[in-house]
N, CA, C and O atoms as a Tripos MOL2 file, in Angstrom:
@<TRIPOS>MOLECULE
protein
  272   271    68     0     0
PROTEIN
NO_CHARGES

@<TRIPOS>ATOM
      1 N          22.4960   -6.0780   -9.9220 N.3       1 MET1
      2 CA         21.5240   -6.3520  -10.8190 C.3       1 MET1
      3 C          21.9270   -7.3040  -11.8150 C.2       1 MET1
      4 O          21.1140   -8.0670  -12.3370 O.2       1 MET1
      5 N          23.1050   -7.2900  -12.0890 N.am      2 THR2
      6 CA         23.6530   -8.4500  -13.1430 C.3       2 THR2
      7 C          23.5710   -9.8570  -12.6700 C.2       2 THR2
      8 O          23.3340  -10.8280  -13.3890 O.2       2 THR2
      9 N          23.7890   -9.8710  -11.3860 N.am      3 GLN3
     10 CA         23.7050  -11.2120  -10.9580 C.3       3 GLN3
     11 C          22.3900  -11.7210  -11.0110 C.2       3 GLN3
     12 O          22.2580  -12.9360  -11.1590 O.2       3 GLN3
     13 N          21.4520  -11.0410  -10.9200 N.am      4 LEU4
     14 CA         19.9850  -11.4310  -10.9560 C.3       4 LEU4
     15 C          19.7320  -11.8780  -12.3230 C.2       4 LEU4
     16 O          19.2100  -12.9810  -12.4870 O.2       4 LEU4
     17 N          20.0760  -11.0690  -13.4300 N.am      5 LEU5
     18 CA         19.8910  -11.4630  -14.8270 C.3       5 LEU5
     19 C          20.7950  -12.5070  -15.1990 C.2       5 LEU5
     20 O          20.2490  -13.2050  -16.0540 O.2       5 LEU5
     21 N          21.9760  -12.9220  -14.9150 N.am      6 TYR6
     22 CA         22.8660  -13.7870  -15.4130 C.3       6 TYR6
     23 C          23.3060  -14.8550  -14.5240 C.2       6 TYR6
     24 O          23.8710  -15.8580  -14.9590 O.2       6 TYR6
     25 N          23.0170  -14.6310  -13.0740 N.am      7 GLY7
     26 CA         23.6930  -15.6370  -12.3120 C.3       7 GLY7
     27 C          22.6410  -16.6810  -11.9510 C.2       7 GLY7
     28 O          22.0590  -17.2430  -12.8800 O.2       7 GLY7
     29 N          22.3430  -16.9940  -10.6950 N.am      8 TYR8
     30 CA         21.4670  -17.9240  -10.1260 C.3       8 TYR8
     31 C          20.1080  -17.7840  -10.4470 C.2       8 TYR8
     32 O          19.4180  -16.9720   -9.8300 O.2       8 TYR8
     33 N          19.6140  -18.5300  -11.4030 N.am      9 LYS9
     34 CA         18.0790  -18.3450  -11.8430 C.3       9 LYS9
     35 C          16.9630  -18.3030  -10.7780 C.2       9 LYS9
     36 O          16.0440  -17.5080  -10.9770 O.2       9 LYS9
     37 N          16.9440  -18.9880   -9.7880 N.am     10 GLN10
     38 CA         16.3010  -19.1430   -8.7400 C.3      10 GLN10
     39 C          16.2840  -17.7800   -7.8780 C.2      10 GLN10
     40 O          15.2150  -17.5710   -7.3060 O.2      10 GLN10
     41 N          17.1270  -16.9830   -7.7250 N.am     11 ARG11
     42 CA         17.1920  -15.8300   -7.3170 C.3      11 ARG11
     43 C          16.3830  -14.8850   -8.0650 C.2      11 ARG11
     44 O          15.5420  -14.2960   -7.3850 O.2      11 ARG11
     45 N          16.4320  -14.6010   -9.2820 N.am     12 LEU12
     46 CA         15.5640  -13.7270  -10.0770 C.3      12 LEU12
     47 C          14.0860  -14.2510   -9.7240 C.2      12 LEU12
     48 O          13.1730  -13.4390   -9.5700 O.2      12 LEU12
     49 N          13.8650  -15.7340   -9.5920 N.am     13 VAL13
     50 CA         12.3020  -15.9430   -9.4410 C.3      13 VAL13
     51 C          11.8250  -15.4980   -7.9270 C.2      13 VAL13
     52 O          10.7270  -15.0420   -7.6090 O.2      13 VAL13
     53 N          12.9000  -15.7470   -7.1300 N.am     14 ASN14
     54 CA         12.5020  -15.5170   -5.7540 C.3      14 ASN14
     55 C          12.3340  -13.8580   -5.4990 C.2      14 ASN14
     56 O          11.6790  -13.6180   -4.4850 O.2      14 ASN14
     57 N          12.6890  -12.9680   -6.0490 N.am     15 ILE15
     58 CA         12.7360  -11.7060   -6.0040 C.3      15 ILE15
     59 C          11.5270  -11.0820   -6.9620 C.2      15 ILE15
     60 O          10.7170  -10.2870   -6.4860 O.2      15 ILE15
     61 N          11.4820  -11.4370   -8.1260 N.am     16 THR16
     62 CA         10.1910  -10.9880   -9.1920 C.3      16 THR16
     63 C           9.2050  -11.7930   -9.3480 C.2      16 THR16
     64 O           8.2240  -11.4230   -9.9930 O.2      16 THR16
     65 N           9.2740  -13.1500   -8.7480 N.am     17 HIS17
     66 CA          8.2370  -14.0660   -9.0350 C.3      17 HIS17
     67 C           8.1390  -14.5730  -10.4900 C.2      17 HIS17
     68 O           7.1980  -15.2800  -10.8530 O.2      17 HIS17
     69 N           9.2240  -14.1570  -11.3810 N.am     18 ILE18
     70 CA          9.1430  -14.5260  -12.7110 C.3      18 ILE18
     71 C          10.2240  -15.1180  -13.1290 C.2      18 ILE18
     72 O          11.3290  -14.6190  -12.9200 O.2      18 ILE18
     73 N          10.0610  -16.2830  -13.7890 N.am     19 ARG19
     74 CA         11.1870  -17.0070  -14.6320 C.3      19 ARG19
     75 C          12.1420  -16.5900  -15.5440 C.2      19 ARG19
     76 O          11.6160  -16.2230  -16.5950 O.2      19 ARG19
     77 N          13.2680  -16.5150  -15.5370 N.am     20 PRO20
     78 CA         14.1260  -15.7410  -16.3840 C.3      20 PRO20
     79 C          13.9030  -15.6540  -17.7380 C.2      20 PRO20
     80 O          14.1590  -14.6390  -18.3860 O.2      20 PRO20
     81 N          13.3430  -16.8700  -18.2980 N.am     21 LYS21
     82 CA         12.7870  -16.8100  -19.8650 C.3      21 LYS21
     83 C          11.7070  -15.8410  -20.0780 C.2      21 LYS21
     84 O          11.7380  -15.0420  -21.0140 O.2      21 LYS21
     85 N          10.7500  -15.9000  -19.2200 N.am     22 VAL22
     86 CA          9.6110  -15.1120  -19.0990 C.3      22 VAL22
     87 C          10.1280  -13.5030  -18.8410 C.2      22 VAL22
     88 O           9.7740  -12.5290  -19.5060 O.2      22 VAL22
     89 N          10.8440  -13.5080  -17.9570 N.am     23 PHE23
     90 CA         11.6320  -11.9250  -17.6710 C.3      23 PHE23
     91 C          12.0330  -11.3130  -19.0110 C.2      23 PHE23
     92 O          11.6850  -10.1720  -19.3150 O.2      23 PHE23
     93 N          12.7740  -12.0940  -19.8100 N.am     24 ARG24
     94 CA         13.4610  -11.6590  -21.1080 C.3      24 ARG24
     95 C          12.2150  -11.4510  -22.1610 C.2      24 ARG24
     96 O          12.2970  -10.5360  -22.9810 O.2      24 ARG24
     97 N          11.1700  -12.2270  -22.1350 N.am     25 LYS25
     98 CA         10.4590  -12.0320  -23.2160 C.3      25 LYS25
     99 C           9.5540  -10.6320  -22.7440 C.2      25 LYS25
    100 O           9.2490   -9.7970  -23.5960 O.2      25 LYS25
    101 N           9.2530  -10.5080  -21.6330 N.am     26 LEU26
    102 CA          8.4180   -9.3060  -20.9750 C.3      26 LEU26
    103 C           9.3220   -8.1540  -21.3020 C.2      26 LEU26
    104 O           8.8420   -7.0910  -21.6950 O.2      26 LEU26
    105 N          10.6130   -8.3270  -21.1540 N.am     27 LEU27
    106 CA         11.5240   -7.0070  -21.4110 C.3      27 LEU27
    107 C          11.6570   -6.6540  -22.7360 C.2      27 LEU27
    108 O          11.6350   -5.4590  -23.0330 O.2      27 LEU27
    109 N          11.8000   -7.5690  -23.6420 N.am     28 ASN28
    110 CA         11.7480   -7.6250  -24.9670 C.3      28 ASN28
    111 C          10.4130   -7.0220  -25.5640 C.2      28 ASN28
    112 O          10.5040   -6.1800  -26.4580 O.2      28 ASN28
    113 N           9.4120   -7.3490  -25.1840 N.am     29 TRP29
    114 CA          8.0550   -6.7730  -25.6200 C.3      29 TRP29
    115 C           7.8280   -5.1930  -25.0270 C.2      29 TRP29
    116 O           7.2490   -4.3070  -25.6550 O.2      29 TRP29
    117 N           8.3540   -5.0660  -23.8230 N.am     30 LEU30
    118 CA          8.0350   -3.6570  -23.2940 C.3      30 LEU30
    119 C           9.0420   -2.8170  -24.2270 C.2      30 LEU30
    120 O           8.7420   -1.6980  -24.6430 O.2      30 LEU30
    121 N          10.1790   -3.4090  -24.5000 N.am     31 GLN31
    122 CA         11.2240   -2.2610  -25.0530 C.3      31 GLN31
    123 C          10.7140   -2.1780  -26.7980 C.2      31 GLN31
    124 O          11.0700   -1.2870  -27.5690 O.2      31 GLN31
    125 N           9.9090   -3.2110  -27.1120 N.am     32 LEU32
    126 CA          9.4150   -2.9120  -28.4930 C.3      32 LEU32
    127 C           8.1920   -2.3240  -28.7490 C.2      32 LEU32
    128 O           8.0280   -1.8830  -29.8860 O.2      32 LEU32
    129 N           7.0420   -2.1900  -27.7170 N.am     33 TYR33
    130 CA          5.8380   -1.7290  -27.7230 C.3      33 TYR33
    131 C           5.7450   -0.6560  -26.7520 C.2      33 TYR33
    132 O           4.6260   -0.1420  -26.7700 O.2      33 TYR33
    133 N           6.4500   -0.2040  -26.0100 N.am     34 SER34
    134 CA          6.4040    0.9400  -24.8840 C.3      34 SER34
    135 C           7.7890    1.6070  -24.9990 C.2      34 SER34
    136 O           8.6950    1.3260  -25.7840 O.2      34 SER34
    137 N           7.7500    2.5570  -24.0350 N.am     35 ASP35
    138 CA          8.7520    3.7380  -23.9050 C.3      35 ASP35
    139 C          10.0060    2.9570  -22.9910 C.2      35 ASP35
    140 O          10.9210    3.6990  -22.6350 O.2      35 ASP35
    141 N          10.0720    1.7860  -22.6740 N.am     36 LEU36
    142 CA         10.9670    1.3010  -21.7670 C.3      36 LEU36
    143 C          12.3110    1.3420  -22.3900 C.2      36 LEU36
    144 O          12.4770    0.6400  -23.3870 O.2      36 LEU36
    145 N          13.2730    2.0450  -21.9600 N.am     37 LYS37
    146 CA         14.7010    2.3040  -22.6970 C.3      37 LYS37
    147 C          15.6490    2.2940  -21.7020 C.2      37 LYS37
    148 O          15.3290    2.5280  -20.5360 O.2      37 LYS37
    149 N          16.9420    2.0140  -22.0730 N.am     38 ASP38
    150 CA         17.9880    2.4040  -21.2550 C.3      38 ASP38
    151 C          18.2170    3.8830  -21.1830 C.2      38 ASP38
    152 O          18.0140    4.6210  -22.1480 O.2      38 ASP38
    153 N          18.7530    4.4040  -19.7230 N.am     39 ILE39
    154 CA         19.2460    5.4960  -19.7760 C.3      39 ILE39
    155 C          20.6060    5.5320  -19.1760 C.2      39 ILE39
    156 O          21.1880    4.5160  -18.7960 O.2      39 ILE39
    157 N          21.1100    6.7760  -19.1000 N.am     40 LYS40
    158 CA         22.5460    6.9240  -18.6740 C.3      40 LYS40
    159 C          23.1580    5.9270  -17.6100 C.2      40 LYS40
    160 O          24.1760    5.2680  -17.8210 O.2      40 LYS40
    161 N          22.4400    5.8970  -16.4760 N.am     41 PHE41
    162 CA         22.8090    5.2380  -15.2180 C.3      41 PHE41
    163 C          22.0170    3.8470  -15.0030 C.2      41 PHE41
    164 O          22.4110    3.0400  -14.1600 O.2      41 PHE41
    165 N          20.9200    3.6130  -15.7790 N.am     42 LEU42
    166 CA         20.1070    2.3690  -15.5710 C.3      42 LEU42
    167 C          19.4950    1.8270  -16.7650 C.2      42 LEU42
    168 O          18.8570    2.4380  -17.6220 O.2      42 LEU42
    169 N          19.7480    0.7180  -16.7070 N.am     43 LEU43
    170 CA         19.3320   -0.2480  -17.6850 C.3      43 LEU43
    171 C          17.8970   -0.5650  -17.7360 C.2      43 LEU43
    172 O          17.3090   -0.6680  -16.6590 O.2      43 LEU43
    173 N          17.2210   -0.7420  -18.8840 N.am     44 ALA44
    174 CA         15.8120   -0.9890  -18.9260 C.3      44 ALA44
    175 C          15.6070   -2.4580  -18.2350 C.2      44 ALA44
    176 O          14.5150   -2.5940  -17.6830 O.2      44 ALA44
    177 N          16.4660   -3.5420  -18.1850 N.am     45 ALA45
    178 CA         16.2190   -4.5820  -17.3390 C.3      45 ALA45
    179 C          16.2730   -4.2290  -15.8190 C.2      45 ALA45
    180 O          15.5000   -4.7750  -15.0330 O.2      45 ALA45
    181 N          17.0550   -3.4490  -15.4770 N.am     46 GLU46
    182 CA         17.1860   -3.1550  -14.1150 C.3      46 GLU46
    183 C          15.8630   -2.3970  -13.7560 C.2      46 GLU46
    184 O          15.2880   -2.5860  -12.6840 O.2      46 GLU46
    185 N          15.4180   -1.5390  -14.7030 N.am     47 LYS47
    186 CA         13.9630   -0.8320  -14.3790 C.3      47 LYS47
    187 C          12.9950   -1.8210  -14.0860 C.2      47 LYS47
    188 O          12.3030   -1.7520  -13.0700 O.2      47 LYS47
    189 N          12.9020   -2.7440  -14.9180 N.am     48 LEU48
    190 CA         11.7720   -3.6880  -14.6490 C.3      48 LEU48
    191 C          12.1210   -4.6640  -13.6670 C.2      48 LEU48
    192 O          11.1870   -5.1730  -13.0480 O.2      48 LEU48
    193 N          13.4400   -5.0670  -13.3720 N.am     49 ILE49
    194 CA         13.5410   -5.7900  -12.1220 C.3      49 ILE49
    195 C          13.0580   -5.0810  -10.7520 C.2      49 ILE49
    196 O          12.5570   -5.8000   -9.8880 O.2      49 ILE49
    197 N          13.1950   -3.6620  -10.5210 N.am     50 ILE50
    198 CA         12.8790   -2.7550   -9.5340 C.3      50 ILE50
    199 C          11.3740   -2.6450   -9.4690 C.2      50 ILE50
    200 O          10.7540   -2.6940   -8.4070 O.2      50 ILE50
    201 N          10.8170   -2.4930  -10.6590 N.am     51 PHE51
    202 CA          9.2620   -2.6490  -10.6480 C.3      51 PHE51
    203 C           8.7990   -3.7340  -10.0880 C.2      51 PHE51
    204 O           8.0960   -3.7370   -9.0780 O.2      51 PHE51
    205 N           9.2130   -4.8560  -10.7930 N.am     52 LEU52
    206 CA          8.5610   -6.2310  -10.4140 C.3      52 LEU52
    207 C           8.8300   -6.6050   -8.8940 C.2      52 LEU52
    208 O           7.9930   -7.1850   -8.2030 O.2      52 LEU52
    209 N          10.0230   -6.2320   -8.4680 N.am     53 MET53
    210 CA         10.3620   -6.3720   -6.9110 C.3      53 MET53
    211 C           9.3830   -5.8810   -6.1230 C.2      53 MET53
    212 O           8.7800   -6.5400   -5.2760 O.2      53 MET53
    213 N           9.1610   -4.4380   -6.4440 N.am     54 LEU54
    214 CA          8.1800   -3.6910   -5.6230 C.3      54 LEU54
    215 C           6.6160   -4.2820   -5.6750 C.2      54 LEU54
    216 O           5.8950   -4.5010   -4.7010 O.2      54 LEU54
    217 N           6.3540   -4.4430   -6.8290 N.am     55 PHE55
    218 CA          5.0070   -4.7710   -7.1180 C.3      55 PHE55
    219 C           4.5000   -6.1870   -6.6370 C.2      55 PHE55
    220 O           3.3910   -6.4770   -6.1870 O.2      55 PHE55
    221 N           5.7510   -7.1030   -6.8780 N.am     56 SER56
    222 CA          5.3070   -8.6190   -6.4200 C.3      56 SER56
    223 C           5.3430   -8.8930   -5.0170 C.2      56 SER56
    224 O           4.8040   -9.8670   -4.4910 O.2      56 SER56
    225 N           6.1540   -7.7890   -4.2850 N.am     57 ASN57
    226 CA          6.2200   -8.0670   -2.7010 C.3      57 ASN57
    227 C           5.1560   -7.2070   -2.1390 C.2      57 ASN57
    228 O           5.0270   -7.3200   -0.9200 O.2      57 ASN57
    229 N           4.2980   -6.3050   -2.7780 N.am     58 ASN58
    230 CA          3.3990   -5.4260   -2.2020 C.3      58 ASN58
    231 C           4.2240   -4.3940   -1.5380 C.2      58 ASN58
    232 O           3.6450   -3.7470   -0.6650 O.2      58 ASN58
    233 N           5.4640   -4.1130   -1.7780 N.am     59 SER59
    234 CA          6.2180   -3.0100   -1.1690 C.3      59 SER59
    235 C           5.8200   -1.7290   -1.6670 C.2      59 SER59
    236 O           5.9180   -0.7580   -0.9170 O.2      59 SER59
    237 N           5.3190   -1.5770   -3.0100 N.am     60 LEU60
    238 CA          4.7840   -0.1690   -3.3830 C.3      60 LEU60
    239 C           3.8380    0.2480   -2.5920 C.2      60 LEU60
    240 O           3.9460    1.4030   -2.1810 O.2      60 LEU60
    241 N           2.6360   -0.5810   -2.1540 N.am     61 TYR61
    242 CA          1.7550   -0.1500   -1.1440 C.3      61 TYR61
    243 C           2.3500    0.2440   -0.1540 C.2      61 TYR61
    244 O           2.0650    1.4070    0.1330 O.2      61 TYR61
    245 N           3.2130   -0.3350    0.6320 N.am     62 LYS62
    246 CA          3.8530    0.2210    1.7390 C.3      62 LYS62
    247 C           4.6100    1.4270    1.6610 C.2      62 LYS62
    248 O           4.5210    2.2940    2.5300 O.2      62 LYS62
    249 N           5.4800    1.5450    0.4880 N.am     63 LEU63
    250 CA          6.0930    2.8580    0.4720 C.3      63 LEU63
    251 C           5.1690    3.9400    0.1880 C.2      63 LEU63
    252 O           5.2980    5.0120    0.7780 O.2      63 LEU63
    253 N           4.1310    3.7310   -0.7710 N.am     64 LEU64
    254 CA          3.2100    5.0340   -0.8520 C.3      64 LEU64
    255 C           2.4770    5.2170    0.4320 C.2      64 LEU64
    256 O           2.3090    6.4010    0.7240 O.2      64 LEU64
    257 N           2.0060    4.3580    1.2590 N.am     65 SER65
    258 CA          1.3520    4.5130    2.4370 C.3      65 SER65
    259 C           1.9690    5.3280    3.2910 C.2      65 SER65
    260 O           1.2690    6.0420    4.0090 O.2      65 SER65
    261 N           3.3050    5.3820    3.3770 N.am     66 LYS66
    262 CA          4.3970    6.1050    4.1380 C.3      66 LYS66
    263 C           4.4250    7.5140    3.6500 C.2      66 LYS66
    264 O           4.6000    8.4660    4.4110 O.2      66 LYS66
    265 N           4.2510    7.6250    2.3800 N.am     67 VAL67
    266 CA          4.5200    9.1740    1.6730 C.3      67 VAL67
    267 C           3.2200    9.8740    2.0070 C.2      67 VAL67
    268 O           3.2050   11.0390    2.4040 O.2      67 VAL67
    269 N           2.0570    9.0980    1.8280 N.am     68 THR68
    270 CA          0.8770    9.8670    2.1760 C.3      68 THR68
    271 C           0.3090    9.9690    3.7050 C.2      68 THR68
    272 O          -0.6970   10.6360    3.9470 O.2      68 THR68
@<TRIPOS>BOND
     1     1     2 1
     2     2     3 1
     3     3     4 2
     4     3     5 am
     5     5     6 1
     6     6     7 1
     7     7     8 2
     8     7     9 am
     9     9    10 1
    10    10    11 1
    11    11    12 2
    12    11    13 am
    13    13    14 1
    14    14    15 1
    15    15    16 2
    16    15    17 am
    17    17    18 1
    18    18    19 1
    19    19    20 2
    20    19    21 am
    21    21    22 1
    22    22    23 1
    23    23    24 2
    24    23    25 am
    25    25    26 1
    26    26    27 1
    27    27    28 2
    28    27    29 am
    29    29    30 1
    30    30    31 1
    31    31    32 2
    32    31    33 am
    33    33    34 1
    34    34    35 1
    35    35    36 2
    36    35    37 am
    37    37    38 1
    38    38    39 1
    39    39    40 2
    40    39    41 am
    41    41    42 1
    42    42    43 1
    43    43    44 2
    44    43    45 am
    45    45    46 1
    46    46    47 1
    47    47    48 2
    48    47    49 am
    49    49    50 1
    50    50    51 1
    51    51    52 2
    52    51    53 am
    53    53    54 1
    54    54    55 1
    55    55    56 2
    56    55    57 am
    57    57    58 1
    58    58    59 1
    59    59    60 2
    60    59    61 am
    61    61    62 1
    62    62    63 1
    63    63    64 2
    64    63    65 am
    65    65    66 1
    66    66    67 1
    67    67    68 2
    68    67    69 am
    69    69    70 1
    70    70    71 1
    71    71    72 2
    72    71    73 am
    73    73    74 1
    74    74    75 1
    75    75    76 2
    76    75    77 am
    77    77    78 1
    78    78    79 1
    79    79    80 2
    80    79    81 am
    81    81    82 1
    82    82    83 1
    83    83    84 2
    84    83    85 am
    85    85    86 1
    86    86    87 1
    87    87    88 2
    88    87    89 am
    89    89    90 1
    90    90    91 1
    91    91    92 2
    92    91    93 am
    93    93    94 1
    94    94    95 1
    95    95    96 2
    96    95    97 am
    97    97    98 1
    98    98    99 1
    99    99   100 2
   100    99   101 am
   101   101   102 1
   102   102   103 1
   103   103   104 2
   104   103   105 am
   105   105   106 1
   106   106   107 1
   107   107   108 2
   108   107   109 am
   109   109   110 1
   110   110   111 1
   111   111   112 2
   112   111   113 am
   113   113   114 1
   114   114   115 1
   115   115   116 2
   116   115   117 am
   117   117   118 1
   118   118   119 1
   119   119   120 2
   120   119   121 am
   121   121   122 1
   122   122   123 1
   123   123   124 2
   124   123   125 am
   125   125   126 1
   126   126   127 1
   127   127   128 2
   128   127   129 am
   129   129   130 1
   130   130   131 1
   131   131   132 2
   132   131   133 am
   133   133   134 1
   134   134   135 1
   135   135   136 2
   136   135   137 am
   137   137   138 1
   138   138   139 1
   139   139   140 2
   140   139   141 am
   141   141   142 1
   142   142   143 1
   143   143   144 2
   144   143   145 am
   145   145   146 1
   146   146   147 1
   147   147   148 2
   148   147   149 am
   149   149   150 1
   150   150   151 1
   151   151   152 2
   152   151   153 am
   153   153   154 1
   154   154   155 1
   155   155   156 2
   156   155   157 am
   157   157   158 1
   158   158   159 1
   159   159   160 2
   160   159   161 am
   161   161   162 1
   162   162   163 1
   163   163   164 2
   164   163   165 am
   165   165   166 1
   166   166   167 1
   167   167   168 2
   168   167   169 am
   169   169   170 1
   170   170   171 1
   171   171   172 2
   172   171   173 am
   173   173   174 1
   174   174   175 1
   175   175   176 2
   176   175   177 am
   177   177   178 1
   178   178   179 1
   179   179   180 2
   180   179   181 am
   181   181   182 1
   182   182   183 1
   183   183   184 2
   184   183   185 am
   185   185   186 1
   186   186   187 1
   187   187   188 2
   188   187   189 am
   189   189   190 1
   190   190   191 1
   191   191   192 2
   192   191   193 am
   193   193   194 1
   194   194   195 1
   195   195   196 2
   196   195   197 am
   197   197   198 1
   198   198   199 1
   199   199   200 2
   200   199   201 am
   201   201   202 1
   202   202   203 1
   203   203   204 2
   204   203   205 am
   205   205   206 1
   206   206   207 1
   207   207   208 2
   208   207   209 am
   209   209   210 1
   210   210   211 1
   211   211   212 2
   212   211   213 am
   213   213   214 1
   214   214   215 1
   215   215   216 2
   216   215   217 am
   217   217   218 1
   218   218   219 1
   219   219   220 2
   220   219   221 am
   221   221   222 1
   222   222   223 1
   223   223   224 2
   224   223   225 am
   225   225   226 1
   226   226   227 1
   227   227   228 2
   228   227   229 am
   229   229   230 1
   230   230   231 1
   231   231   232 2
   232   231   233 am
   233   233   234 1
   234   234   235 1
   235   235   236 2
   236   235   237 am
   237   237   238 1
   238   238   239 1
   239   239   240 2
   240   239   241 am
   241   241   242 1
   242   242   243 1
   243   243   244 2
   244   243   245 am
   245   245   246 1
   246   246   247 1
   247   247   248 2
   248   247   249 am
   249   249   250 1
   250   250   251 1
   251   251   252 2
   252   251   253 am
   253   253   254 1
   254   254   255 1
   255   255   256 2
   256   255   257 am
   257   257   258 1
   258   258   259 1
   259   259   260 2
   260   259   261 am
   261   261   262 1
   262   262   263 1
   263   263   264 2
   264   263   265 am
   265   265   266 1
   266   266   267 1
   267   267   268 2
   268   267   269 am
   269   269   270 1
   270   270   271 1
   271   271   272 2
@<TRIPOS>SUBSTRUCTURE
     1 MET1         2 RESIDUE 1 A MET
     2 THR2         6 RESIDUE 1 A THR
     3 GLN3        10 RESIDUE 1 A GLN
     4 LEU4        14 RESIDUE 1 A LEU
     5 LEU5        18 RESIDUE 1 A LEU
     6 TYR6        22 RESIDUE 1 A TYR
     7 GLY7        26 RESIDUE 1 A GLY
     8 TYR8        30 RESIDUE 1 A TYR
     9 LYS9        34 RESIDUE 1 A LYS
    10 GLN10       38 RESIDUE 1 A GLN
    11 ARG11       42 RESIDUE 1 A ARG
    12 LEU12       46 RESIDUE 1 A LEU
    13 VAL13       50 RESIDUE 1 A VAL
    14 ASN14       54 RESIDUE 1 A ASN
    15 ILE15       58 RESIDUE 1 A ILE
    16 THR16       62 RESIDUE 1 A THR
    17 HIS17       66 RESIDUE 1 A HIS
    18 ILE18       70 RESIDUE 1 A ILE
    19 ARG19       74 RESIDUE 1 A ARG
    20 PRO20       78 RESIDUE 1 A PRO
    21 LYS21       82 RESIDUE 1 A LYS
    22 VAL22       86 RESIDUE 1 A VAL
    23 PHE23       90 RESIDUE 1 A PHE
    24 ARG24       94 RESIDUE 1 A ARG
    25 LYS25       98 RESIDUE 1 A LYS
    26 LEU26      102 RESIDUE 1 A LEU
    27 LEU27      106 RESIDUE 1 A LEU
    28 ASN28      110 RESIDUE 1 A ASN
    29 TRP29      114 RESIDUE 1 A TRP
    30 LEU30      118 RESIDUE 1 A LEU
    31 GLN31      122 RESIDUE 1 A GLN
    32 LEU32      126 RESIDUE 1 A LEU
    33 TYR33      130 RESIDUE 1 A TYR
    34 SER34      134 RESIDUE 1 A SER
    35 ASP35      138 RESIDUE 1 A ASP
    36 LEU36      142 RESIDUE 1 A LEU
    37 LYS37      146 RESIDUE 1 A LYS
    38 ASP38      150 RESIDUE 1 A ASP
    39 ILE39      154 RESIDUE 1 A ILE
    40 LYS40      158 RESIDUE 1 A LYS
    41 PHE41      162 RESIDUE 1 A PHE
    42 LEU42      166 RESIDUE 1 A LEU
    43 LEU43      170 RESIDUE 1 A LEU
    44 ALA44      174 RESIDUE 1 A ALA
    45 ALA45      178 RESIDUE 1 A ALA
    46 GLU46      182 RESIDUE 1 A GLU
    47 LYS47      186 RESIDUE 1 A LYS
    48 LEU48      190 RESIDUE 1 A LEU
    49 ILE49      194 RESIDUE 1 A ILE
    50 ILE50      198 RESIDUE 1 A ILE
    51 PHE51      202 RESIDUE 1 A PHE
    52 LEU52      206 RESIDUE 1 A LEU
    53 MET53      210 RESIDUE 1 A MET
    54 LEU54      214 RESIDUE 1 A LEU
    55 PHE55      218 RESIDUE 1 A PHE
    56 SER56      222 RESIDUE 1 A SER
    57 ASN57      226 RESIDUE 1 A ASN
    58 ASN58      230 RESIDUE 1 A ASN
    59 SER59      234 RESIDUE 1 A SER
    60 LEU60      238 RESIDUE 1 A LEU
    61 TYR61      242 RESIDUE 1 A TYR
    62 LYS62      246 RESIDUE 1 A LYS
    63 LEU63      250 RESIDUE 1 A LEU
    64 LEU64      254 RESIDUE 1 A LEU
    65 SER65      258 RESIDUE 1 A SER
    66 LYS66      262 RESIDUE 1 A LYS
    67 VAL67      266 RESIDUE 1 A VAL
    68 THR68      270 RESIDUE 1 A THR
């Protein structure tokens, strides 16, 4: 996850479909106006990357359809 946030910028765009500058603004906004917070083993940025990765690739629907 650290490589996505601070490494090669195009990799974050490829996975989340959001530019790093927009990602940081979204992260800051969510931390300020919602309950998105770091927990013991998972940073807020990592939570957002996971959500965007699932949501942007339509993986969430695929995962949910397998469960139900």
